[in-house]
mmCIF file with all atom_site columns, C-alpha atoms in Angstrom:
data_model
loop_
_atom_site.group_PDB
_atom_site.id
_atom_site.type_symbol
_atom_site.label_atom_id
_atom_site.label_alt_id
_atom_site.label_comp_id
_atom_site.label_asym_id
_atom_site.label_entity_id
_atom_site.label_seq_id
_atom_site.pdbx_PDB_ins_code
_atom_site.Cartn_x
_atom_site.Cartn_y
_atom_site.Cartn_z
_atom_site.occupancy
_atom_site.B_iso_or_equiv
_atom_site.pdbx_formal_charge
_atom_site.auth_seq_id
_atom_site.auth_comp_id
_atom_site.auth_asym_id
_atom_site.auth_atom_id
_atom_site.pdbx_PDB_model_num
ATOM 1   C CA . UNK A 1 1   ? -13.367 0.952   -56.033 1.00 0.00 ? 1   UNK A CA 1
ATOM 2   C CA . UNK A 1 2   ? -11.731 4.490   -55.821 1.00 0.00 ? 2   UNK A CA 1
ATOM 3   C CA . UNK A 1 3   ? -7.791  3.717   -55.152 1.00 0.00 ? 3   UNK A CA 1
ATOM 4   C CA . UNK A 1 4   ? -5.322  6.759   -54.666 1.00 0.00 ? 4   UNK A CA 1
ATOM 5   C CA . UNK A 1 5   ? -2.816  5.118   -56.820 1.00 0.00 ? 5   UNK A CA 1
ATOM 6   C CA . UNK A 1 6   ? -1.613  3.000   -59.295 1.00 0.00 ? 6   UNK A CA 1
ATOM 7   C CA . UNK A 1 7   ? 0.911   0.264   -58.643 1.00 0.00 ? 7   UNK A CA 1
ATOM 8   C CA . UNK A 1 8   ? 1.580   -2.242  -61.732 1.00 0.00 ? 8   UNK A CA 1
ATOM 9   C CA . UNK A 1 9   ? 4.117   -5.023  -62.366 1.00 0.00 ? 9   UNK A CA 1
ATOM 10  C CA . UNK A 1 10  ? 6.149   -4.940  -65.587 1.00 0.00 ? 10  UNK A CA 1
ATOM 11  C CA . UNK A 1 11  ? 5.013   -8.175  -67.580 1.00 0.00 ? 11  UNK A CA 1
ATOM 12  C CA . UNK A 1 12  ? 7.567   -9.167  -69.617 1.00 0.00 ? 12  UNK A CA 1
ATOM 13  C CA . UNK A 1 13  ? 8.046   -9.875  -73.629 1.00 0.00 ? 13  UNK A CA 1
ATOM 14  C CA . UNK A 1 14  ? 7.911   -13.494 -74.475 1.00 0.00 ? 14  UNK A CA 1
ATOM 15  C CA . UNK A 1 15  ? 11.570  -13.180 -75.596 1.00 0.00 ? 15  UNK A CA 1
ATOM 16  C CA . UNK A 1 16  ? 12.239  -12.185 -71.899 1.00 0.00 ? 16  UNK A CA 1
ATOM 17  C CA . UNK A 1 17  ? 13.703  -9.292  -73.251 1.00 0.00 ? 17  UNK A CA 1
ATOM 18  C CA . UNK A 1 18  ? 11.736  -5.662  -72.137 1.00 0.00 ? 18  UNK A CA 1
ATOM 19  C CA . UNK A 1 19  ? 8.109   -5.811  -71.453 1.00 0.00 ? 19  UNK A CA 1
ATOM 20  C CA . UNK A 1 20  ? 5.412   -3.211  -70.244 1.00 0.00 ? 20  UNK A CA 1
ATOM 21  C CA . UNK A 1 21  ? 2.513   -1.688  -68.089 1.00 0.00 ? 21  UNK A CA 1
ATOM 22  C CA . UNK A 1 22  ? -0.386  -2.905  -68.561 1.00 0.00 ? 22  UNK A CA 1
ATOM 23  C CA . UNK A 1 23  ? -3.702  -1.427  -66.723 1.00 0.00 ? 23  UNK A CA 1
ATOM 24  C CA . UNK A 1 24  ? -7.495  -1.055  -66.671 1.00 0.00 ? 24  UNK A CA 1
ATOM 25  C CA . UNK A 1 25  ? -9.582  2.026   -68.039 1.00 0.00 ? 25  UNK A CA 1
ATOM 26  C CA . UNK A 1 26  ? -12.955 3.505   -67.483 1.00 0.00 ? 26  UNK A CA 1
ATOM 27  C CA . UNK A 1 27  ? -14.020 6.409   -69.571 1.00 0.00 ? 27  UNK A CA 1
ATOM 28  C CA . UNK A 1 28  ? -15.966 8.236   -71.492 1.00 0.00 ? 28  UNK A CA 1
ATOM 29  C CA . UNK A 1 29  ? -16.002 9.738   -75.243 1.00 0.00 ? 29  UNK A CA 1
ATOM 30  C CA . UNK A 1 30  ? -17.228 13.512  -75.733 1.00 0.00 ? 30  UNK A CA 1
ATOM 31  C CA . UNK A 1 31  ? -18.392 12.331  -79.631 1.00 0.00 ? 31  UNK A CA 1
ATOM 32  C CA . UNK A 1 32  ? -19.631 8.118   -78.121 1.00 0.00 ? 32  UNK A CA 1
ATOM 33  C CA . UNK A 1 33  ? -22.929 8.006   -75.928 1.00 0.00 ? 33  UNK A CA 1
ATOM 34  C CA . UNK A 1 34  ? -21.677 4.512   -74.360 1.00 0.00 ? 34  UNK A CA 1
ATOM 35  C CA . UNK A 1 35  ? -19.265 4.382   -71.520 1.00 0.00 ? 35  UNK A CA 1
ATOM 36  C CA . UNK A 1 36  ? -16.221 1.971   -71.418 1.00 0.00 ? 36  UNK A CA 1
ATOM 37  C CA . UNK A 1 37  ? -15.461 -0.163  -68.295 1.00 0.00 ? 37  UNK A CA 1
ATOM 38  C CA . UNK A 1 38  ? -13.016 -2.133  -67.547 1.00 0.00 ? 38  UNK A CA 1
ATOM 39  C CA . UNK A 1 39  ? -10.866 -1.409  -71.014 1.00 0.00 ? 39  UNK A CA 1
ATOM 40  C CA . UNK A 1 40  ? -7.242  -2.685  -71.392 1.00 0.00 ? 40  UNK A CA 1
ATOM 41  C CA . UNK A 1 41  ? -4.525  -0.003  -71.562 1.00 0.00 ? 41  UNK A CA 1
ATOM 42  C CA . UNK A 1 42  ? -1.151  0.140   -71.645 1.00 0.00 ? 42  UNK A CA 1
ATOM 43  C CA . UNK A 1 43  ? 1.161   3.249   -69.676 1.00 0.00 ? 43  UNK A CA 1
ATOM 44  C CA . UNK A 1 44  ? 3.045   3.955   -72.468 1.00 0.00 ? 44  UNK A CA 1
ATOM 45  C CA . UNK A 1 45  ? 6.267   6.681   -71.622 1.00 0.00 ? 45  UNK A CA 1
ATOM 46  C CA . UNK A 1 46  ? 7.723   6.208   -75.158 1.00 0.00 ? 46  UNK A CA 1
ATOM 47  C CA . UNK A 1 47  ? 4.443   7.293   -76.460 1.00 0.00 ? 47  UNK A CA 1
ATOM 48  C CA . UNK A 1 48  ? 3.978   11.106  -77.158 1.00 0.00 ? 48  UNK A CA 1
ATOM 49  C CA . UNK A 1 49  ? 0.232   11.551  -77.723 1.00 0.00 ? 49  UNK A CA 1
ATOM 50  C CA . UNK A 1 50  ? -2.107  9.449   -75.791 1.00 0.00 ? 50  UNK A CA 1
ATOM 51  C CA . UNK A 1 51  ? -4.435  7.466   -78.599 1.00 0.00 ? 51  UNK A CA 1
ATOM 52  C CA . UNK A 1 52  ? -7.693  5.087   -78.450 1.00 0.00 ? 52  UNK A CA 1
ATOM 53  C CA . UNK A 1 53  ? -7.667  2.538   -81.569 1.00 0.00 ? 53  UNK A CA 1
ATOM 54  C CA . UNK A 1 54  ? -11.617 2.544   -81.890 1.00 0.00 ? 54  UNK A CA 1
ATOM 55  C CA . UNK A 1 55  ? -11.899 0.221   -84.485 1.00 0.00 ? 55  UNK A CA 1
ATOM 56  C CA . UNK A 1 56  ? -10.578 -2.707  -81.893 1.00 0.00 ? 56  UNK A CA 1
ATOM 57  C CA . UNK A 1 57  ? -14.168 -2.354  -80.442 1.00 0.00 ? 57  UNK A CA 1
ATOM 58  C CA . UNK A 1 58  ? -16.031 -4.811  -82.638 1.00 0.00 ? 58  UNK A CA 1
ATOM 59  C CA . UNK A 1 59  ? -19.583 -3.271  -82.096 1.00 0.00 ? 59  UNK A CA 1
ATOM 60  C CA . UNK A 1 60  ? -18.397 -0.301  -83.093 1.00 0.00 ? 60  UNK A CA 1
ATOM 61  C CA . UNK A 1 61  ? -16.770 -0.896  -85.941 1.00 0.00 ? 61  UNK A CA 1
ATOM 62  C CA . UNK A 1 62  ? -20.016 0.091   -88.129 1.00 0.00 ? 62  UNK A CA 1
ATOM 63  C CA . UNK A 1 63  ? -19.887 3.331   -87.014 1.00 0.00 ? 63  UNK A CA 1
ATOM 64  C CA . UNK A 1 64  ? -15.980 4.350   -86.987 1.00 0.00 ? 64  UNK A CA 1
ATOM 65  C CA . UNK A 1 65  ? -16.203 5.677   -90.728 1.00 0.00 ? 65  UNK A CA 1
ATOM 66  C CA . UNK A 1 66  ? -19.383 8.113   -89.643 1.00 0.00 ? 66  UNK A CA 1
ATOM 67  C CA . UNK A 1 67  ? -17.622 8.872   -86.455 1.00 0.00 ? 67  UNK A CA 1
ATOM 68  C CA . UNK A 1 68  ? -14.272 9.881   -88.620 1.00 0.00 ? 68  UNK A CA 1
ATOM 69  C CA . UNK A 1 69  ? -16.280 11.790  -91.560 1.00 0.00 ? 69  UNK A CA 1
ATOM 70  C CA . UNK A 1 70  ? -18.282 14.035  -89.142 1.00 0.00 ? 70  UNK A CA 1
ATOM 71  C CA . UNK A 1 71  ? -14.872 14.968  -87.170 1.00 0.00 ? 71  UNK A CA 1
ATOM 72  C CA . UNK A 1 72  ? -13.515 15.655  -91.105 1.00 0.00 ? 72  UNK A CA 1
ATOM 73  C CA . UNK A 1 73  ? -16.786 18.118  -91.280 1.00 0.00 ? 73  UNK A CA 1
ATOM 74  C CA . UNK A 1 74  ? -16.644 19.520  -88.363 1.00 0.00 ? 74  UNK A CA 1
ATOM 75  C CA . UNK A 1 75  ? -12.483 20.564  -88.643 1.00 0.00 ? 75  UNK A CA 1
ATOM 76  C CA . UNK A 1 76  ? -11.901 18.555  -85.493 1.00 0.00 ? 76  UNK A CA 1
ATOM 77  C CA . UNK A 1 77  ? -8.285  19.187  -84.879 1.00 0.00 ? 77  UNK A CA 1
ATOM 78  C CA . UNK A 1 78  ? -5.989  15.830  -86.226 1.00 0.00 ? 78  UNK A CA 1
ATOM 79  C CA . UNK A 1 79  ? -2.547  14.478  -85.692 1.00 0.00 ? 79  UNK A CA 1
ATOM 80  C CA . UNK A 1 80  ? -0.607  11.641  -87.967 1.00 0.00 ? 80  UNK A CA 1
ATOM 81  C CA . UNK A 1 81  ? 0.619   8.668   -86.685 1.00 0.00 ? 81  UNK A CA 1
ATOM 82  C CA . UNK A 1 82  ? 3.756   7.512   -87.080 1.00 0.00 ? 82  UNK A CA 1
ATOM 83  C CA . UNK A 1 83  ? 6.751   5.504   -85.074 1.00 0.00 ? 83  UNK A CA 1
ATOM 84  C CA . UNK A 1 84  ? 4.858   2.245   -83.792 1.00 0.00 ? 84  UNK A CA 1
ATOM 85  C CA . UNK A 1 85  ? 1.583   2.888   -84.920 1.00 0.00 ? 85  UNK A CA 1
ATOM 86  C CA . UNK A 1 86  ? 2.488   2.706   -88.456 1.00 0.00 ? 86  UNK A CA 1
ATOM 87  C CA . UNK A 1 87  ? 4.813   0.121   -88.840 1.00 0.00 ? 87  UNK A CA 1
ATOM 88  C CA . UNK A 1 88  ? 7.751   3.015   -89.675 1.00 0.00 ? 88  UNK A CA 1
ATOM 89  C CA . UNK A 1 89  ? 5.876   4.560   -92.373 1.00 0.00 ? 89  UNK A CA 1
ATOM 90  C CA . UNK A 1 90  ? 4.881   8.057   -93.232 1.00 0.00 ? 90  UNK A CA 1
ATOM 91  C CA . UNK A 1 91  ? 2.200   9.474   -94.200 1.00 0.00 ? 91  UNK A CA 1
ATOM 92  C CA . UNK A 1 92  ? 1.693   12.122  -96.746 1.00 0.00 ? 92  UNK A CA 1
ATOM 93  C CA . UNK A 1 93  ? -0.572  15.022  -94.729 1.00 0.00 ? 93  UNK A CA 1
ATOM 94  C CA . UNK A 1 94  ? -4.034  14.415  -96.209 1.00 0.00 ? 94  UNK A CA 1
ATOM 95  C CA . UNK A 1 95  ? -5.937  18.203  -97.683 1.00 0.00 ? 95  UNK A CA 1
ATOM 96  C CA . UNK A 1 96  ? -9.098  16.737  -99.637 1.00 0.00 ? 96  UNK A CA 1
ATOM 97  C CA . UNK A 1 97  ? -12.155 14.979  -97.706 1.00 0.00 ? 97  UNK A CA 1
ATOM 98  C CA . UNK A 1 98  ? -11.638 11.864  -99.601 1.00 0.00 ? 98  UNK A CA 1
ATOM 99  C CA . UNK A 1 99  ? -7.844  12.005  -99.105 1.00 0.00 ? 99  UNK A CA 1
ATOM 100 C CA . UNK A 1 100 ? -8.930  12.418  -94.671 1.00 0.00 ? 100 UNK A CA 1
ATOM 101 C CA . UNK A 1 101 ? -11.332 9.363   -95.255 1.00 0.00 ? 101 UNK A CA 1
ATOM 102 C CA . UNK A 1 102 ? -8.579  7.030   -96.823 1.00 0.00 ? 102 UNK A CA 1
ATOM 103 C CA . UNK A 1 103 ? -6.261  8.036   -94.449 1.00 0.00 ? 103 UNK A CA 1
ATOM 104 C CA . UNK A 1 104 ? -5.662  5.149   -91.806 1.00 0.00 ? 104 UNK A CA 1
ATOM 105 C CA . UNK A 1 105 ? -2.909  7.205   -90.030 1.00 0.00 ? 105 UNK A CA 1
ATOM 106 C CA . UNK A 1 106 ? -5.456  9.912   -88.803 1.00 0.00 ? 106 UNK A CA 1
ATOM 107 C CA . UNK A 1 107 ? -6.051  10.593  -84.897 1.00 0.00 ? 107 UNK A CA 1
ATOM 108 C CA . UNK A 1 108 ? -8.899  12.966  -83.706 1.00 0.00 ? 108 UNK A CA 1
ATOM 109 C CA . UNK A 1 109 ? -8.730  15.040  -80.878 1.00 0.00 ? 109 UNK A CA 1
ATOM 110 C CA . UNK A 1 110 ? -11.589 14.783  -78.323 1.00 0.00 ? 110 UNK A CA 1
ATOM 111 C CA . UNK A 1 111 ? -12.291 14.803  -74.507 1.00 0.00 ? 111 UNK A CA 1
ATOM 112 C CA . UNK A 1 112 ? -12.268 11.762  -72.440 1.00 0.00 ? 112 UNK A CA 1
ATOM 113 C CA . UNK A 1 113 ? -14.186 12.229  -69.290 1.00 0.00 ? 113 UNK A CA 1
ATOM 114 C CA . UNK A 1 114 ? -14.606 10.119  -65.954 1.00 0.00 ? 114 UNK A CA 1
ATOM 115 C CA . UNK A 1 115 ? -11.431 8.596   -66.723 1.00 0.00 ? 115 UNK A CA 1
ATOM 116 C CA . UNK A 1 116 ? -10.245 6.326   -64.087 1.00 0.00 ? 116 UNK A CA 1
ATOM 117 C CA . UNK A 1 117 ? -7.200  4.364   -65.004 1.00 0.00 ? 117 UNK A CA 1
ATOM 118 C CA . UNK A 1 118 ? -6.684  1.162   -62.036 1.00 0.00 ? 118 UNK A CA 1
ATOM 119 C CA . UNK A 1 119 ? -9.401  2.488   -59.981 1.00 0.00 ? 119 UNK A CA 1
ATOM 120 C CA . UNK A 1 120 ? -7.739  6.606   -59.885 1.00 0.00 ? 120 UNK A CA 1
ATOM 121 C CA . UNK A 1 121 ? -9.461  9.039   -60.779 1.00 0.00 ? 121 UNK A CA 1
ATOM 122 C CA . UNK A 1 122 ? -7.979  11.041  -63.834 1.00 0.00 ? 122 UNK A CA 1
ATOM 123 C CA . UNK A 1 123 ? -9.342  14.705  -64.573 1.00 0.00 ? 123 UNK A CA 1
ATOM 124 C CA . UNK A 1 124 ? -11.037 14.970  -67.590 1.00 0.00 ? 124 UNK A CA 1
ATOM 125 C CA . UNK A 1 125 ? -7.753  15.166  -70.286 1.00 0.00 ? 125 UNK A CA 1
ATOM 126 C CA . UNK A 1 126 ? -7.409  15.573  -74.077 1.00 0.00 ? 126 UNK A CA 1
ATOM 127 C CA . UNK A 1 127 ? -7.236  12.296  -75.981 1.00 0.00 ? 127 UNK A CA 1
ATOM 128 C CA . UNK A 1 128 ? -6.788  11.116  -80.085 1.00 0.00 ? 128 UNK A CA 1
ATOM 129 C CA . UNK A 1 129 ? -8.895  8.605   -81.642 1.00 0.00 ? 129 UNK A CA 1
ATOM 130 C CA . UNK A 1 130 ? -8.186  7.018   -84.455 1.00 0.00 ? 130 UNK A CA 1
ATOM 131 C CA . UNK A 1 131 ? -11.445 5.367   -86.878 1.00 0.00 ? 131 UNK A CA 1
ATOM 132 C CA . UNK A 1 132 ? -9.096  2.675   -88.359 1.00 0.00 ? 132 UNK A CA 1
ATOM 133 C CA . UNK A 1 133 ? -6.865  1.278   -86.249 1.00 0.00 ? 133 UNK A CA 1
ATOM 134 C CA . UNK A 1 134 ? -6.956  -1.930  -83.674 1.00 0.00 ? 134 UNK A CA 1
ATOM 135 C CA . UNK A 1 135 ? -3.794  -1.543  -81.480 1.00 0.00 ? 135 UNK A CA 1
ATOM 136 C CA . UNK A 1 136 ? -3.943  -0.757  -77.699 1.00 0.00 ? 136 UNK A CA 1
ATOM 137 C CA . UNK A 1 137 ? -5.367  2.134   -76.331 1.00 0.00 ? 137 UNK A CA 1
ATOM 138 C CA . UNK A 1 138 ? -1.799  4.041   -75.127 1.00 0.00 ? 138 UNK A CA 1
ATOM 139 C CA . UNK A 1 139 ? -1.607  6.867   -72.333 1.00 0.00 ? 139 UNK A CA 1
ATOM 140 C CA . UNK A 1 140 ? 1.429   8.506   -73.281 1.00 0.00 ? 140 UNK A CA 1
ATOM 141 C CA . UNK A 1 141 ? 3.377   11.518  -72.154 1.00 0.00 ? 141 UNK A CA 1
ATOM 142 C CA . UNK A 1 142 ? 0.714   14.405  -72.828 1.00 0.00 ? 142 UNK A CA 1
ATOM 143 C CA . UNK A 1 143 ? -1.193  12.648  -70.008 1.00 0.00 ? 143 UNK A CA 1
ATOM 144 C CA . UNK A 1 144 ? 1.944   10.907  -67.888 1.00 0.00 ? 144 UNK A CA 1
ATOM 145 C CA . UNK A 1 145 ? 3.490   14.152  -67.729 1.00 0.00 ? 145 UNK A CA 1
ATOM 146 C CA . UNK A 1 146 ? 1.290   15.279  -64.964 1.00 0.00 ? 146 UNK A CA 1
ATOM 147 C CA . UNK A 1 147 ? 1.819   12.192  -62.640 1.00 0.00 ? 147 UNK A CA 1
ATOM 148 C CA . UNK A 1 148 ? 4.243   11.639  -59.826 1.00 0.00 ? 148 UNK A CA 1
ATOM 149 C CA . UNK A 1 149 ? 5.934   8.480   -61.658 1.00 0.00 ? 149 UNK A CA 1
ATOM 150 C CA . UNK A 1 150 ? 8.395   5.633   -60.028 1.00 0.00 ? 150 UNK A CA 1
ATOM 151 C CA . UNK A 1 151 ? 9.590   3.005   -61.632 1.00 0.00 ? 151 UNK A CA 1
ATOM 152 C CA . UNK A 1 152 ? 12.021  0.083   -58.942 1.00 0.00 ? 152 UNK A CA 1
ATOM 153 C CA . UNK A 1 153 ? 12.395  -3.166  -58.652 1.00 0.00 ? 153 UNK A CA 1
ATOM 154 C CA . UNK A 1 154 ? 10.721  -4.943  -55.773 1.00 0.00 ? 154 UNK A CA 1
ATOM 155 C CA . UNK A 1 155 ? 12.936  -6.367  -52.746 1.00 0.00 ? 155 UNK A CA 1
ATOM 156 C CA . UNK A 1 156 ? 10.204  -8.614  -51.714 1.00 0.00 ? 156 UNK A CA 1
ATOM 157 C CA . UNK A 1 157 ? 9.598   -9.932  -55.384 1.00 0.00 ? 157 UNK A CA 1
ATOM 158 C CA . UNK A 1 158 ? 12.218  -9.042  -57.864 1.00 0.00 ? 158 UNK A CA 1
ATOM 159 C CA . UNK A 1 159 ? 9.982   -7.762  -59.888 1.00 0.00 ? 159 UNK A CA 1
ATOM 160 C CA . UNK A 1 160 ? 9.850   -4.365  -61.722 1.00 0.00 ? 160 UNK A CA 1
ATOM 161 C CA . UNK A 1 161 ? 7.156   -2.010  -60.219 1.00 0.00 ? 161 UNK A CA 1
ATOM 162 C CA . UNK A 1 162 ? 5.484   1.085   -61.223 1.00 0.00 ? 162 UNK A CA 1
ATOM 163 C CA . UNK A 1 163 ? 3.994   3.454   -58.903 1.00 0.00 ? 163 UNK A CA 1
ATOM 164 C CA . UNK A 1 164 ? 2.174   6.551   -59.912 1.00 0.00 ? 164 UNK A CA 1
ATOM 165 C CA . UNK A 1 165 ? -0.195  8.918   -58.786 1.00 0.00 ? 165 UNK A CA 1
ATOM 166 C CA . UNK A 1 166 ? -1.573  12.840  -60.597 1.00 0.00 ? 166 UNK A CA 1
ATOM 167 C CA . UNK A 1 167 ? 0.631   15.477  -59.059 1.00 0.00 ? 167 UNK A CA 1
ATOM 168 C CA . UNK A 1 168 ? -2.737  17.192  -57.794 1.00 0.00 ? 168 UNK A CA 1
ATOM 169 C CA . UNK A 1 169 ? -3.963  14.212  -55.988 1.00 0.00 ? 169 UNK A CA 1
ATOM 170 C CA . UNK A 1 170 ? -0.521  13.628  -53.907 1.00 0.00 ? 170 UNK A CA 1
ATOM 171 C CA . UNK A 1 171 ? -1.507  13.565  -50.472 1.00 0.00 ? 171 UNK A CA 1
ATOM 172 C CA . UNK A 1 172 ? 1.267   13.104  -47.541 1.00 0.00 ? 172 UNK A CA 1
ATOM 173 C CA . UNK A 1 173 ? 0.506   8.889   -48.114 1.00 0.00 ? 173 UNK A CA 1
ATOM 174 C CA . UNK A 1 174 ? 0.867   8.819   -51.781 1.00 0.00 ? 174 UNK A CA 1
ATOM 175 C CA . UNK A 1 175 ? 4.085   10.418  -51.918 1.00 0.00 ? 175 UNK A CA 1
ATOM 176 C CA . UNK A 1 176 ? 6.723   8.110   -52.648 1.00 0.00 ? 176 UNK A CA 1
ATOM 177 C CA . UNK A 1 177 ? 10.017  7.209   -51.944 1.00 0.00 ? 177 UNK A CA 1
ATOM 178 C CA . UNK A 1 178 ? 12.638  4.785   -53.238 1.00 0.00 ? 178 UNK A CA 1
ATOM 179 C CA . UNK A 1 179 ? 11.893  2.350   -50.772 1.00 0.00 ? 179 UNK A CA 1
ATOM 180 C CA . UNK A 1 180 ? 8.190   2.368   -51.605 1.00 0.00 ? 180 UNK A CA 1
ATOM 181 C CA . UNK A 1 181 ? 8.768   -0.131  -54.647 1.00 0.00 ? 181 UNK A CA 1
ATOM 182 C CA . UNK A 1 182 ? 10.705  -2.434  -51.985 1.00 0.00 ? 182 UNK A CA 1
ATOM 183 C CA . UNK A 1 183 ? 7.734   -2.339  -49.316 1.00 0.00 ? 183 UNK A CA 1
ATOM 184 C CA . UNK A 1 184 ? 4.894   -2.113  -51.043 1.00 0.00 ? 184 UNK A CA 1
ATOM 185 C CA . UNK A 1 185 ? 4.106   -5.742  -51.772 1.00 0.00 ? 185 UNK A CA 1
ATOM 186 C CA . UNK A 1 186 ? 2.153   -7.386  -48.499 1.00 0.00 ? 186 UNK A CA 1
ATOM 187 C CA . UNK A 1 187 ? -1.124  -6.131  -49.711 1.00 0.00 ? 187 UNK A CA 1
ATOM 188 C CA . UNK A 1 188 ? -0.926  -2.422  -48.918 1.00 0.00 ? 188 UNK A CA 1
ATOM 189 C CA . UNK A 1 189 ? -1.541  -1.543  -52.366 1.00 0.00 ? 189 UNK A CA 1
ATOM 190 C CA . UNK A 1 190 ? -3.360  -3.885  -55.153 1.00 0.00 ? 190 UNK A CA 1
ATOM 191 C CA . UNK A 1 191 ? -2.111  -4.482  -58.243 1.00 0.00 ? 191 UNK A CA 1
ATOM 192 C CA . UNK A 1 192 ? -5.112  -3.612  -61.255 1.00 0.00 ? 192 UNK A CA 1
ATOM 193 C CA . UNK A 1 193 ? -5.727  -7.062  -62.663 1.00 0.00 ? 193 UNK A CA 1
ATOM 194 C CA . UNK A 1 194 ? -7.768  -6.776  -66.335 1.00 0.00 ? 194 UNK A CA 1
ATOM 195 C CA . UNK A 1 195 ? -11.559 -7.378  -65.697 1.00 0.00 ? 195 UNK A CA 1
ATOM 196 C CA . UNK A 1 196 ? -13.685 -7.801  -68.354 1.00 0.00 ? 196 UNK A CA 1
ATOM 197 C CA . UNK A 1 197 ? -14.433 -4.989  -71.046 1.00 0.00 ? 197 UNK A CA 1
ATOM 198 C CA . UNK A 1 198 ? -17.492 -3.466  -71.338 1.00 0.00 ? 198 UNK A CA 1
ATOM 199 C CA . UNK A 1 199 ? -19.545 -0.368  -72.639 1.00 0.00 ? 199 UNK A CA 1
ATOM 200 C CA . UNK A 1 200 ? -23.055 0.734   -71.887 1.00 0.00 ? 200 UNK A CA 1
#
């Protein structure tokens, strides 16, 4: 179901202390034939470049280290992870093909298409993969940048709520006020529960 946009509660760290946005994520890869439904993601605003893990897909996992060697031969543009990703450390920038291959740190630049994150529709945006990895798949700031974003505690609940919609989708109903965060919680808008993954 198409919604206009996204409202999510903040689940909180076992230590009680922090927590984060968790969603669901259709899409589709420019270099993948298969579509992904229903895919766990997390709204991540400390995150700079939005990334896909692709190795956490287990029946895909045979064909990360093709995937990665023809974006090597093809000069597909690449960034390095670091911060969270890598634990703290850095990488050395990689020059030779086997240096790229070894490389765990590596993130591809594609196209995602058809993205809908929590049932709203996303245009088609630039996206990293990475062949190695098994984290979550983060939407950072390249992507959050462009969103009307909110972020207050429910009145009704107590809870910590984030609403957010693409600036070029804001329509007179999705534009939102302090005292959205404090209404919003009788059903008017659902919260995206995580439904099972899939790709076909």
């Amino acid at each position: 179901m198409m919604n206009k946009y996204i409202e999510l509660e903040l689940i909180p760290t076992p230590n009680g202390i922090g927590g984060s946005f968790l969603s669901v994520a259709s899409f589709k890869l420019d270099n993948i034939l298969p579509a992904f439904h229903n895919i766990p993601v997390k709204i991540d605003t400390g995150c700079s470049i939005s990334t896909i893990p692709l190795a956490k897909f287990q029946t895909l996992k045979l064909f990360c280290e093709s995937l990665k060697s023809a974006d090597i031969k093809k000069n597909i543009p690449y960034e390095i992870s670091y911060g969270v990703e890598s634990s703290g450390h850095k990488h050395e920038r990689p020059v030779t093909y086997n240096e790229k291959m070894q490389c765990t740190a590596l993130k591809f630049q594609h196209t995602i298409l058809n993205l809908q994150i929590a049932g709203v529709p996303i245009d088609n945006q630039t996206i990293y993969v990475n062949y190695n990895r098994k984290g979550n798949i983060l939407i950072g700031m390249d992507i959050l940048q462009h969103w009307d974003i909110h972020m207050e505690i429910s009145k009704a609940t107590g809870k910590n709520l984030l609403l957010a919609c693409p600036q070029n989708q804001l329509y007179p109903e999705t534009t939102f006020s302090k005292s959205d965060a404090g209404c919003l919680h009788s059903g008017q808008i659902k919260s995206a529960g995580i439904s099972s993954p899939s790709y076909t």
